[in-house]
Each structure stands twice: as C-alpha cells, then as structure tokens.
PDB file of C-alpha atoms in Angstrom:
ATOM      1  CA  MET A   1    -100.727 -27.974 128.348  1.00  0.00           C
ATOM      2  CA  THR A   2    -103.119 -29.997 130.641  1.00  0.00           C
ATOM      3  CA  LYS A   3    -103.311 -33.370 128.693  1.00  0.00           C
ATOM      4  CA  ILE A   4     -99.674 -32.904 128.537  1.00  0.00           C
ATOM      5  CA  SER A   5     -98.897 -32.496 132.105  1.00  0.00           C
ATOM      6  CA  ASP A   6    -101.517 -35.184 132.809  1.00  0.00           C
ATOM      7  CA  ASN A   7     -99.665 -37.817 130.479  1.00  0.00           C
ATOM      8  CA  LEU A   8     -96.434 -36.907 132.121  1.00  0.00           C
ATOM      9  CA  LYS A   9     -98.011 -37.790 135.530  1.00  0.00           C
ATOM     10  CA  GLU A  10     -99.303 -40.877 134.517  1.00  0.00           C
ATOM     11  CA  HIS A  11     -96.763 -42.134 132.947  1.00  0.00           C
ATOM     12  CA  HIS A  12     -94.208 -41.117 135.640  1.00  0.00           C
ATOM     13  CA  LEU A  13     -91.867 -39.455 133.445  1.00  0.00           C
ATOM     14  CA  HIS A  14     -88.993 -37.788 135.344  1.00  0.00           C
ATOM     15  CA  LEU A  15     -86.438 -35.612 133.580  1.00  0.00           C
ATOM     16  CA  PRO A  16     -82.530 -36.532 134.226  1.00  0.00           C
ATOM     17  CA  HIS A  17     -81.040 -34.473 136.651  1.00  0.00           C
ATOM     18  CA  ILE A  18     -77.789 -32.961 134.967  1.00  0.00           C
ATOM     19  CA  HIS A  19     -74.878 -32.143 137.302  1.00  0.00           C
ATOM     20  CA  LEU A  20     -72.921 -29.156 136.552  1.00  0.00           C
ATOM     21  CA  PRO A  21     -69.578 -28.787 137.665  1.00  0.00           C
ATOM     22  CA  HIS A  22     -68.536 -26.992 140.811  1.00  0.00           C
ATOM     23  CA  ILE A  23     -66.634 -23.826 139.351  1.00  0.00           C
ATOM     24  CA  HIS A  24     -64.164 -22.004 141.379  1.00  0.00           C
ATOM     25  CA  HIS A  25     -64.349 -18.256 141.554  1.00  0.00           C
ATOM     26  CA  ARG A  26     -61.236 -17.120 139.754  1.00  0.00           C
ATOM     27  CA  LYS A  27     -59.416 -13.516 140.515  1.00  0.00           C
ATOM     28  CA  GLU A  28     -60.146 -11.444 137.863  1.00  0.00           C
ATOM     29  CA  TRP A  29     -58.084  -8.264 136.540  1.00  0.00           C
ATOM     30  CA  SER A  30     -58.065  -5.019 138.203  1.00  0.00           C
ATOM     31  CA  ASN A  31     -58.690  -3.332 135.256  1.00  0.00           C
ATOM     32  CA  PRO A  32     -58.419  -4.128 131.294  1.00  0.00           C
ATOM     33  CA  ILE A  33     -55.231  -2.250 131.198  1.00  0.00           C
ATOM     34  CA  GLU A  34     -53.369  -4.378 133.495  1.00  0.00           C
ATOM     35  CA  PHE A  35     -54.509  -7.159 130.770  1.00  0.00           C
ATOM     36  CA  LEU A  36     -53.313  -5.505 127.951  1.00  0.00           C
ATOM     37  CA  MET A  37     -49.850  -4.666 129.762  1.00  0.00           C
ATOM     38  CA  THR A  38     -49.611  -8.117 130.670  1.00  0.00           C
ATOM     39  CA  CYS A  39     -50.053  -9.263 127.065  1.00  0.00           C
ATOM     40  CA  VAL A  40     -47.444  -6.519 125.584  1.00  0.00           C
ATOM     41  CA  GLY A  41     -45.219  -7.971 128.725  1.00  0.00           C
ATOM     42  CA  PHE A  42     -45.248 -10.971 127.377  1.00  0.00           C
ATOM     43  CA  ALA A  43     -44.996 -10.216 123.319  1.00  0.00           C
ATOM     44  CA  VAL A  44     -41.911  -7.810 123.868  1.00  0.00           C
ATOM     45  CA  GLY A  45     -38.977  -9.125 126.103  1.00  0.00           C
ATOM     46  CA  LEU A  46     -34.964 -10.050 126.362  1.00  0.00           C
ATOM     47  CA  GLY A  47     -35.396 -12.172 122.987  1.00  0.00           C
ATOM     48  CA  ASN A  48     -36.368  -8.877 121.049  1.00  0.00           C
ATOM     49  CA  VAL A  49     -32.796  -7.337 122.005  1.00  0.00           C
ATOM     50  CA  TRP A  50     -30.719 -10.937 121.976  1.00  0.00           C
ATOM     51  CA  ARG A  51     -32.648 -13.411 119.269  1.00  0.00           C
ATOM     52  CA  PHE A  52     -34.245 -10.992 116.701  1.00  0.00           C
ATOM     53  CA  PRO A  53     -31.452  -8.752 115.638  1.00  0.00           C
ATOM     54  CA  TYR A  54     -29.438 -12.144 115.655  1.00  0.00           C
ATOM     55  CA  LEU A  55     -31.692 -13.598 113.192  1.00  0.00           C
ATOM     56  CA  CYS A  56     -32.331 -10.774 110.889  1.00  0.00           C
ATOM     57  CA  PHE A  57     -28.487 -10.771 110.550  1.00  0.00           C
ATOM     58  CA  LYS A  58     -28.225 -14.007 109.958  1.00  0.00           C
ATOM     59  CA  ASN A  59     -31.029 -14.275 107.363  1.00  0.00           C
ATOM     60  CA  GLY A  60     -30.566 -11.262 105.089  1.00  0.00           C
ATOM     61  CA  GLY A  61     -31.780  -8.470 107.193  1.00  0.00           C
ATOM     62  CA  SER A  62     -35.039  -6.750 105.549  1.00  0.00           C
ATOM     63  CA  ALA A  63     -35.777 -10.270 103.548  1.00  0.00           C
ATOM     64  CA  PHE A  64     -36.213 -11.800 107.215  1.00  0.00           C
ATOM     65  CA  VAL A  65     -38.515  -8.988 108.484  1.00  0.00           C
ATOM     66  CA  ILE A  66     -40.595  -9.639 105.508  1.00  0.00           C
ATOM     67  CA  ALA A  67     -41.107 -13.401 106.099  1.00  0.00           C
ATOM     68  CA  PHE A  68     -41.353 -12.734 109.671  1.00  0.00           C
ATOM     69  CA  LEU A  69     -44.168 -10.256 109.543  1.00  0.00           C
ATOM     70  CA  SER A  70     -45.970 -12.327 106.968  1.00  0.00           C
ATOM     71  CA  MET A  71     -46.194 -15.257 109.083  1.00  0.00           C
ATOM     72  CA  LEU A  72     -46.810 -12.681 111.896  1.00  0.00           C
ATOM     73  CA  PHE A  73     -50.438 -12.030 110.337  1.00  0.00           C
ATOM     74  CA  ILE A  74     -51.057 -15.127 108.825  1.00  0.00           C
ATOM     75  CA  ILE A  75     -50.334 -17.454 111.739  1.00  0.00           C
ATOM     76  CA  GLY A  76     -48.939 -16.086 114.762  1.00  0.00           C
ATOM     77  CA  LEU A  77     -51.625 -13.387 115.451  1.00  0.00           C
ATOM     78  CA  PRO A  78     -54.562 -15.831 114.506  1.00  0.00           C
ATOM     79  CA  LEU A  79     -53.628 -18.027 116.935  1.00  0.00           C
ATOM     80  CA  PHE A  80     -53.035 -15.534 119.832  1.00  0.00           C
ATOM     81  CA  PHE A  81     -56.296 -14.008 119.371  1.00  0.00           C
ATOM     82  CA  LEU A  82     -57.757 -17.496 119.351  1.00  0.00           C
ATOM     83  CA  GLU A  83     -56.058 -18.494 122.689  1.00  0.00           C
ATOM     84  CA  ILE A  84     -56.623 -15.303 124.365  1.00  0.00           C
ATOM     85  CA  SER A  85     -60.518 -15.692 123.510  1.00  0.00           C
ATOM     86  CA  ILE A  86     -60.471 -19.314 124.519  1.00  0.00           C
ATOM     87  CA  ALA A  87     -58.918 -18.348 127.745  1.00  0.00           C
ATOM     88  CA  GLN A  88     -60.590 -15.247 128.797  1.00  0.00           C
ATOM     89  CA  TYR A  89     -64.246 -16.826 127.413  1.00  0.00           C
ATOM     90  CA  SER A  90     -63.756 -19.799 129.557  1.00  0.00           C
ATOM     91  CA  LYS A  91     -61.790 -18.948 132.406  1.00  0.00           C
ATOM     92  CA  PHE A  92     -59.860 -22.186 132.489  1.00  0.00           C
ATOM     93  CA  GLY A  93     -56.173 -23.209 132.127  1.00  0.00           C
ATOM     94  CA  PRO A  94     -54.613 -25.003 129.677  1.00  0.00           C
ATOM     95  CA  LEU A  95     -55.306 -28.458 131.706  1.00  0.00           C
ATOM     96  CA  GLU A  96     -58.758 -27.605 132.179  1.00  0.00           C
ATOM     97  CA  ILE A  97     -59.661 -25.857 128.760  1.00  0.00           C
ATOM     98  CA  TRP A  98     -59.011 -29.260 126.794  1.00  0.00           C
ATOM     99  CA  LYS A  99     -61.482 -31.448 128.988  1.00  0.00           C
ATOM    100  CA  ALA A 100     -63.937 -30.140 126.260  1.00  0.00           C
ATOM    101  CA  VAL A 101     -62.063 -32.239 123.906  1.00  0.00           C
ATOM    102  CA  PRO A 102     -60.443 -35.079 125.490  1.00  0.00           C
ATOM    103  CA  MET A 103     -58.993 -36.512 122.414  1.00  0.00           C
ATOM    104  CA  VAL A 104     -56.601 -33.587 122.244  1.00  0.00           C
ATOM    105  CA  ARG A 105     -56.342 -33.041 126.289  1.00  0.00           C
ATOM    106  CA  GLY A 106     -52.378 -33.622 125.206  1.00  0.00           C
ATOM    107  CA  ILE A 107     -52.165 -30.098 123.768  1.00  0.00           C
ATOM    108  CA  GLY A 108     -53.057 -28.498 126.981  1.00  0.00           C
ATOM    109  CA  ILE A 109     -50.519 -30.840 128.839  1.00  0.00           C
ATOM    110  CA  CYS A 110     -47.650 -30.050 126.363  1.00  0.00           C
ATOM    111  CA  SER A 111     -48.536 -26.716 126.680  1.00  0.00           C
ATOM    112  CA  LEU A 112     -48.094 -26.605 130.409  1.00  0.00           C
ATOM    113  CA  LEU A 113     -44.370 -28.452 129.731  1.00  0.00           C
ATOM    114  CA  ILE A 114     -43.239 -26.099 127.290  1.00  0.00           C
ATOM    115  CA  ALA A 115     -43.924 -23.137 129.446  1.00  0.00           C
ATOM    116  CA  SER A 116     -42.338 -25.027 132.154  1.00  0.00           C
ATOM    117  CA  PHE A 117     -39.095 -25.750 130.317  1.00  0.00           C
ATOM    118  CA  ILE A 118     -39.035 -21.964 128.708  1.00  0.00           C
ATOM    119  CA  SER A 119     -39.059 -20.507 132.360  1.00  0.00           C
ATOM    120  CA  LEU A 120     -36.211 -23.034 133.758  1.00  0.00           C
ATOM    121  CA  TYR A 121     -33.713 -21.770 130.895  1.00  0.00           C
ATOM    122  CA  TYR A 122     -35.075 -18.024 130.041  1.00  0.00           C
ATOM    123  CA  ASN A 123     -34.272 -17.311 133.963  1.00  0.00           C
ATOM    124  CA  ILE A 124     -30.884 -18.493 133.664  1.00  0.00           C
ATOM    125  CA  LEU A 125     -30.239 -15.911 130.723  1.00  0.00           C
ATOM    126  CA  ILE A 126     -32.138 -13.336 133.123  1.00  0.00           C
ATOM    127  CA  ALA A 127     -29.697 -14.364 135.890  1.00  0.00           C
ATOM    128  CA  TYR A 128     -26.692 -13.591 133.224  1.00  0.00           C
ATOM    129  CA  SER A 129     -28.147 -10.609 132.207  1.00  0.00           C
ATOM    130  CA  LEU A 130     -28.759  -9.431 136.265  1.00  0.00           C
ATOM    131  CA  ILE A 131     -24.636 -10.316 136.548  1.00  0.00           C
ATOM    132  CA  TYR A 132     -23.763  -8.155 133.342  1.00  0.00           C
ATOM    133  CA  ALA A 133     -25.775  -5.178 134.693  1.00  0.00           C
ATOM    134  CA  ILE A 134     -24.563  -5.114 138.352  1.00  0.00           C
ATOM    135  CA  SER A 135     -21.117  -5.497 136.462  1.00  0.00           C
ATOM    136  CA  SER A 136     -21.826  -2.555 134.109  1.00  0.00           C
ATOM    137  CA  PHE A 137     -21.733   0.213 137.014  1.00  0.00           C
ATOM    138  CA  LEU A 138     -17.810  -0.730 137.825  1.00  0.00           C
ATOM    139  CA  PRO A 139     -15.809   1.935 136.748  1.00  0.00           C
ATOM    140  CA  THR A 140     -14.175  -0.216 133.752  1.00  0.00           C
ATOM    141  CA  LEU A 141     -16.298  -2.730 132.370  1.00  0.00           C
ATOM    142  CA  PRO A 142     -14.976  -5.852 132.874  1.00  0.00           C
ATOM    143  CA  TRP A 143     -15.051  -7.219 129.190  1.00  0.00           C
ATOM    144  CA  THR A 144     -13.431  -4.638 127.625  1.00  0.00           C
ATOM    145  CA  ASN A 145      -9.894  -5.352 128.821  1.00  0.00           C
ATOM    146  CA  CYS A 146      -7.589  -8.038 129.833  1.00  0.00           C
ATOM    147  CA  ASP A 147      -6.230  -6.609 132.920  1.00  0.00           C
ATOM    148  CA  PHE A 148      -8.455  -8.782 135.327  1.00  0.00           C
ATOM    149  CA  TYR A 149      -7.651 -11.871 137.369  1.00  0.00           C
ATOM    150  CA  TRP A 150      -9.689 -14.328 135.166  1.00  0.00           C
ATOM    151  CA  ASN A 151      -7.965 -13.131 131.744  1.00  0.00           C
ATOM    152  CA  ASN A 152      -5.335 -15.583 130.734  1.00  0.00           C
ATOM    153  CA  PRO A 153      -2.393 -15.347 127.972  1.00  0.00           C
ATOM    154  CA  LYS A 154      -4.803 -15.864 125.372  1.00  0.00           C
ATOM    155  CA  CYS A 155      -6.818 -12.757 125.807  1.00  0.00           C
ATOM    156  CA  CYS A 156      -5.953 -10.098 123.157  1.00  0.00           C
ATOM    157  CA  VAL A 157      -8.062  -6.814 122.599  1.00  0.00           C
ATOM    158  CA  ALA A 158      -8.160  -6.106 118.939  1.00  0.00           C
ATOM    159  CA  SER A 159      -6.749  -2.808 117.874  1.00  0.00           C
ATOM    160  CA  SER A 160      -8.412  -3.112 114.773  1.00  0.00           C
ATOM    161  CA  THR A 161      -8.482  -0.452 111.562  1.00  0.00           C
ATOM    162  CA  ILE A 162     -11.550  -0.118 109.532  1.00  0.00           C
ATOM    163  CA  LYS A 163     -11.204   0.105 105.819  1.00  0.00           C
ATOM    164  CA  ASN A 164     -14.051   0.818 103.378  1.00  0.00           C
ATOM    165  CA  LEU A 165     -14.093  -2.252 100.800  1.00  0.00           C
ATOM    166  CA  SER A 166     -16.761  -2.281  98.126  1.00  0.00           C
ATOM    167  CA  GLY A 167     -18.812  -0.050 100.159  1.00  0.00           C
ATOM    168  CA  LEU A 168     -18.584  -1.919 103.024  1.00  0.00           C
ATOM    169  CA  LEU A 169     -17.083  -1.726 106.571  1.00  0.00           C
ATOM    170  CA  THR A 170     -14.183  -4.406 107.183  1.00  0.00           C
ATOM    171  CA  SER A 171     -12.386  -4.992 110.354  1.00  0.00           C
ATOM    172  CA  VAL A 172      -8.415  -6.267 110.451  1.00  0.00           C
ATOM    173  CA  SER A 173      -7.581  -7.429 113.755  1.00  0.00           C
ATOM    174  CA  ASN A 174      -3.898  -7.495 114.853  1.00  0.00           C
ATOM    175  CA  CYS A 175      -4.754 -10.625 117.099  1.00  0.00           C
ATOM    176  CA  PRO A 176      -3.434 -14.129 116.893  1.00  0.00           C
ATOM    177  CA  LEU A 177      -6.060 -16.397 115.211  1.00  0.00           C
ATOM    178  CA  ASP A 178      -6.462 -18.541 118.721  1.00  0.00           C
ATOM    179  CA  SER A 179      -6.674 -15.471 120.925  1.00  0.00           C
ATOM    180  CA  GLU A 180     -10.017 -15.012 122.855  1.00  0.00           C
ATOM    181  CA  SER A 181     -11.720 -11.766 123.277  1.00  0.00           C
ATOM    182  CA  PRO A 182     -11.845 -10.104 126.829  1.00  0.00           C
ATOM    183  CA  ALA A 183     -15.603 -10.584 126.568  1.00  0.00           C
ATOM    184  CA  LYS A 184     -15.643 -14.336 125.814  1.00  0.00           C
ATOM    185  CA  GLN A 185     -13.205 -14.667 128.543  1.00  0.00           C
ATOM    186  CA  TYR A 186     -15.346 -12.677 131.121  1.00  0.00           C
ATOM    187  CA  PHE A 187     -18.617 -14.933 130.301  1.00  0.00           C
ATOM    188  CA  ASN A 188     -16.613 -18.066 130.526  1.00  0.00           C
ATOM    189  CA  ASN A 189     -14.087 -17.897 133.249  1.00  0.00           C
ATOM    190  CA  TYR A 190     -15.818 -15.098 135.297  1.00  0.00           C
ATOM    191  CA  VAL A 191     -19.619 -15.531 135.255  1.00  0.00           C
ATOM    192  CA  LEU A 192     -19.566 -19.120 133.853  1.00  0.00           C
ATOM    193  CA  ASN A 193     -16.424 -20.104 135.586  1.00  0.00           C
ATOM    194  CA  ILE A 194     -15.913 -23.341 133.236  1.00  0.00           C
ATOM    195  CA  SER A 195     -14.199 -26.194 134.533  1.00  0.00           C
ATOM    196  CA  ASN A 196     -11.369 -27.658 132.574  1.00  0.00           C
ATOM    197  CA  GLY A 197     -13.543 -30.564 131.814  1.00  0.00           C
ATOM    198  CA  ILE A 198     -16.580 -32.643 132.521  1.00  0.00           C
ATOM    199  CA  GLU A 199     -14.694 -34.662 135.317  1.00  0.00           C
ATOM    200  CA  GLU A 200     -13.845 -31.389 137.346  1.00  0.00           C
ATOM    201  CA  LEU A 201     -17.212 -30.761 138.801  1.00  0.00           C
ATOM    202  CA  GLY A 202     -15.581 -27.350 140.829  1.00  0.00           C
ATOM    203  CA  GLU A 203     -17.010 -25.610 143.280  1.00  0.00           C
ATOM    204  CA  ILE A 204     -20.890 -24.121 143.252  1.00  0.00           C
ATOM    205  CA  ASN A 205     -20.996 -20.866 141.322  1.00  0.00           C
ATOM    206  CA  TRP A 206     -22.426 -18.430 143.868  1.00  0.00           C
ATOM    207  CA  LYS A 207     -22.625 -15.506 141.453  1.00  0.00           C
ATOM    208  CA  VAL A 208     -25.005 -17.204 139.317  1.00  0.00           C
ATOM    209  CA  ALA A 209     -26.689 -19.350 142.265  1.00  0.00           C
ATOM    210  CA  VAL A 210     -27.501 -15.934 143.619  1.00  0.00           C
ATOM    211  CA  SER A 211     -29.017 -14.299 140.658  1.00  0.00           C
ATOM    212  CA  LEU A 212     -30.899 -16.915 139.681  1.00  0.00           C
ATOM    213  CA  PHE A 213     -32.154 -17.042 143.451  1.00  0.00           C
ATOM    214  CA  VAL A 214     -33.174 -13.134 143.103  1.00  0.00           C
ATOM    215  CA  CYS A 215     -34.642 -13.935 139.560  1.00  0.00           C
ATOM    216  CA  TRP A 216     -37.039 -16.769 141.091  1.00  0.00           C
ATOM    217  CA  LEU A 217     -37.874 -14.671 144.140  1.00  0.00           C
ATOM    218  CA  LEU A 218     -39.095 -11.921 141.889  1.00  0.00           C
ATOM    219  CA  ILE A 219     -41.072 -14.230 139.991  1.00  0.00           C
ATOM    220  CA  PHE A 220     -42.830 -15.494 143.223  1.00  0.00           C
ATOM    221  CA  LEU A 221     -43.524 -12.268 144.342  1.00  0.00           C
ATOM    222  CA  SER A 222     -45.220 -11.116 140.894  1.00  0.00           C
ATOM    223  CA  LEU A 223     -47.410 -14.337 141.054  1.00  0.00           C
ATOM    224  CA  SER A 224     -48.189 -14.277 144.810  1.00  0.00           C
ATOM    225  CA  LYS A 225     -51.669 -12.875 144.276  1.00  0.00           C
ATOM    226  CA  GLY A 226     -52.168 -14.135 140.853  1.00  0.00           C
ATOM    227  CA  VAL A 227     -53.466 -11.420 138.046  1.00  0.00           C
ATOM    228  CA  GLN A 228     -54.147  -9.221 141.347  1.00  0.00           C
ATOM    229  CA  SER A 229     -50.412  -8.691 141.684  1.00  0.00           C
ATOM    230  CA  LEU A 230     -49.113  -9.793 138.110  1.00  0.00           C
ATOM    231  CA  GLY A 231     -50.789  -6.934 136.499  1.00  0.00           C
ATOM    232  CA  LYS A 232     -49.645  -4.279 139.027  1.00  0.00           C
ATOM    233  CA  VAL A 233     -46.033  -5.760 137.922  1.00  0.00           C
ATOM    234  CA  SER A 234     -46.814  -6.106 134.084  1.00  0.00           C
ATOM    235  CA  TYR A 235     -46.658  -1.833 133.978  1.00  0.00           C
ATOM    236  CA  LEU A 236     -43.111  -2.102 134.472  1.00  0.00           C
ATOM    237  CA  THR A 237     -42.294  -5.566 132.447  1.00  0.00           C
ATOM    238  CA  ALA A 238     -44.209  -3.872 129.455  1.00  0.00           C
ATOM    239  CA  ILE A 239     -42.904  -0.704 129.475  1.00  0.00           C
ATOM    240  CA  PHE A 240     -39.002  -1.272 130.379  1.00  0.00           C
ATOM    241  CA  PRO A 241     -37.886  -3.415 127.205  1.00  0.00           C
ATOM    242  CA  TYR A 242     -39.431  -0.669 124.864  1.00  0.00           C
ATOM    243  CA  VAL A 243     -37.378   1.926 126.960  1.00  0.00           C
ATOM    244  CA  MET A 244     -34.509  -0.277 126.235  1.00  0.00           C
ATOM    245  CA  ILE A 245     -35.296  -0.705 122.878  1.00  0.00           C
ATOM    246  CA  ILE A 246     -35.360   2.891 122.125  1.00  0.00           C
ATOM    247  CA  ALA A 247     -32.414   3.396 124.078  1.00  0.00           C
ATOM    248  CA  LEU A 248     -30.331   0.844 121.944  1.00  0.00           C
ATOM    249  CA  ILE A 249     -31.784   2.012 118.565  1.00  0.00           C
ATOM    250  CA  ILE A 250     -30.335   5.823 119.341  1.00  0.00           C
ATOM    251  CA  ARG A 251     -27.303   3.797 120.432  1.00  0.00           C
ATOM    252  CA  GLY A 252     -26.992   2.223 117.214  1.00  0.00           C
ATOM    253  CA  VAL A 253     -27.741   4.684 114.534  1.00  0.00           C
ATOM    254  CA  THR A 254     -25.203   7.328 116.267  1.00  0.00           C
ATOM    255  CA  LEU A 255     -22.286   5.086 115.774  1.00  0.00           C
ATOM    256  CA  GLU A 256     -19.712   5.175 112.578  1.00  0.00           C
ATOM    257  CA  GLY A 257     -21.005   3.379 109.753  1.00  0.00           C
ATOM    258  CA  ALA A 258     -24.680   3.124 110.851  1.00  0.00           C
ATOM    259  CA  MET A 259     -26.061   4.286 108.071  1.00  0.00           C
ATOM    260  CA  THR A 260     -23.861   1.764 105.704  1.00  0.00           C
ATOM    261  CA  GLY A 261     -25.384  -1.060 108.167  1.00  0.00           C
ATOM    262  CA  ILE A 262     -28.901   0.515 107.850  1.00  0.00           C
ATOM    263  CA  GLU A 263     -28.517   0.950 103.698  1.00  0.00           C
ATOM    264  CA  TYR A 264     -26.946  -2.912 103.567  1.00  0.00           C
ATOM    265  CA  PHE A 265     -29.568  -4.771 105.667  1.00  0.00           C
ATOM    266  CA  ILE A 266     -32.836  -2.572 105.585  1.00  0.00           C
ATOM    267  CA  LEU A 267     -32.826  -0.746 102.392  1.00  0.00           C
ATOM    268  CA  LYS A 268     -31.646  -3.600 100.235  1.00  0.00           C
ATOM    269  CA  ILE A 269     -33.860  -6.299 100.244  1.00  0.00           C
ATOM    270  CA  ASN A 270     -32.102  -9.762  99.546  1.00  0.00           C
ATOM    271  CA  THR A 271     -34.431 -11.881  97.234  1.00  0.00           C
ATOM    272  CA  ASP A 272     -32.591 -15.011  97.217  1.00  0.00           C
ATOM    273  CA  LYS A 273     -32.862 -15.077 100.800  1.00  0.00           C
ATOM    274  CA  LEU A 274     -37.193 -14.939 100.370  1.00  0.00           C
ATOM    275  CA  LYS A 275     -36.983 -18.023  98.532  1.00  0.00           C
ATOM    276  CA  ASP A 276     -35.064 -19.869 101.152  1.00  0.00           C
ATOM    277  CA  LEU A 277     -37.323 -22.149 103.268  1.00  0.00           C
ATOM    278  CA  GLU A 278     -34.975 -21.945 106.241  1.00  0.00           C
ATOM    279  CA  VAL A 279     -35.704 -18.126 106.664  1.00  0.00           C
TER     280      VAL A 279
END
C-alpha cells in the first residue's frame, strides 16, 4: 500500500471529481395506506360505471370480461407494477426519470401530454355528471318526461310493452321513428344547449362553465399540497366509486328481467367473440 501511494504522489495522479446532481427534497406520503388508496382511486372511477358496461354489452358480455382479465394480468398489471416501482424507487416524475436513457426520453413527454389531454376531456365529463347529480334532487327527474321548456314536439315518452320472444326481453315502442327521448333532449337542449349550427356561436353555457370551474377548483385544492393533500382526498375518491358500483349492482339485479340479462351476458360465453381481434 505504501508503494502504491508513493507512486501516486510521484506521478501526480488526480482522481476526477464527480459532480452529483442536486436532488430536491420531495414530499412523501404520510403513510402507506394513503399511497395504496391513491392507486385504487386511479384504478377505479367514472369509466367503471360509464365505459366498461358499454364495452361488455357491445363485445359479448362474459367474452369481453375473459379477454379483459387476460390482458389485465398479462400486460396491464406488470406494466403498472413496473411504473410504480420505477417512480417510487427514483422519486422522479415522467420527464426526469427518462434522463437515464436519453434515447427514449420522448416516452416521458408523451406520458405527460396524454395525462394532460385526458384531464381536459375527463373533467368535462365530471362537469356533466355534477349537473346530473344536482338535477337528481329535483322532485321530478328532468329526463323522464316532456313537460319542460327545453323539450320540443319531437319529444316522446315511450310507453312500451315488454314481450318475451325466444327467451329475450324485447321492448315495443309507440313513438315515431324521428322522435327523441326526454333524456336525449335534456342532454342536448338543456345541458349542452346546442345551437342550430356551427355558424351560431350562441352564448356562454353558464351551467357547464360553473360546473367545470368547480371541478378544477376541487382538483386544485386536492393537489395544493402535493401528496400530503392528495393522500387525504384519496380516502373519498377510492371508496366512493365502490359504494356507487355496489349500489348500482343492487339496483340492477332487482330490476325486472335482471336474471335473463345475467344469464345471457354472463353465464353464456360467446366463443365467437373470443376469436374476434376487435374484442
């Protein structure tokens, strides 16, 4: 060791100085439960009530569930675990983490852009949902009849009769083909207040504007203190969707003909749909 140190001194060998980047202190979760609840809140939301049932109905019921679960365990969960592991280990955001591999840094930029675009249109849907939630407290639901000021002569309430044909429930309506349901006119004429054409700009839709402002205000308050405030909000955002889903399931299975729908869409597996790549 003495000879080595003497040789270093003799040849004036200097070790290079390594500059480490300054790492800013990032706020951490108060406890692991808040982190878990936040992940659950991101996984379950309006899409489980709005989009998923529609896709199941469109793509063959249980056949779509089988394809969905297969892709969930093969691709979805591994990628989710990889993303969470990298983010928690490095404590970096999508823009900074990919500096380790500059060639694919565009992945982080695309992730940020996609999240921004989703937030923009998803808050519009939440604003619509807020308007519907407030209207649901009225004595008469405004999308159930044609007695409101926004309804026009095309509005028609279908007094349908239910007939059992080949084991399926079929609805026969007495409304003309060019008629519109009260629900459609409530959304188009009241919520959206659609004009006659693109050449008519119309006025500001204050219902949607105020509702959208409330949604963005809630998001600002939820993220004002970073993960500290987000963790507290996650207790509501993670639990409330499950309460709504359970309530809708109870309501659905108690409706007339529910067992017929369960037998057709869940118990009967459409093997032809499993062979369709679109599913």
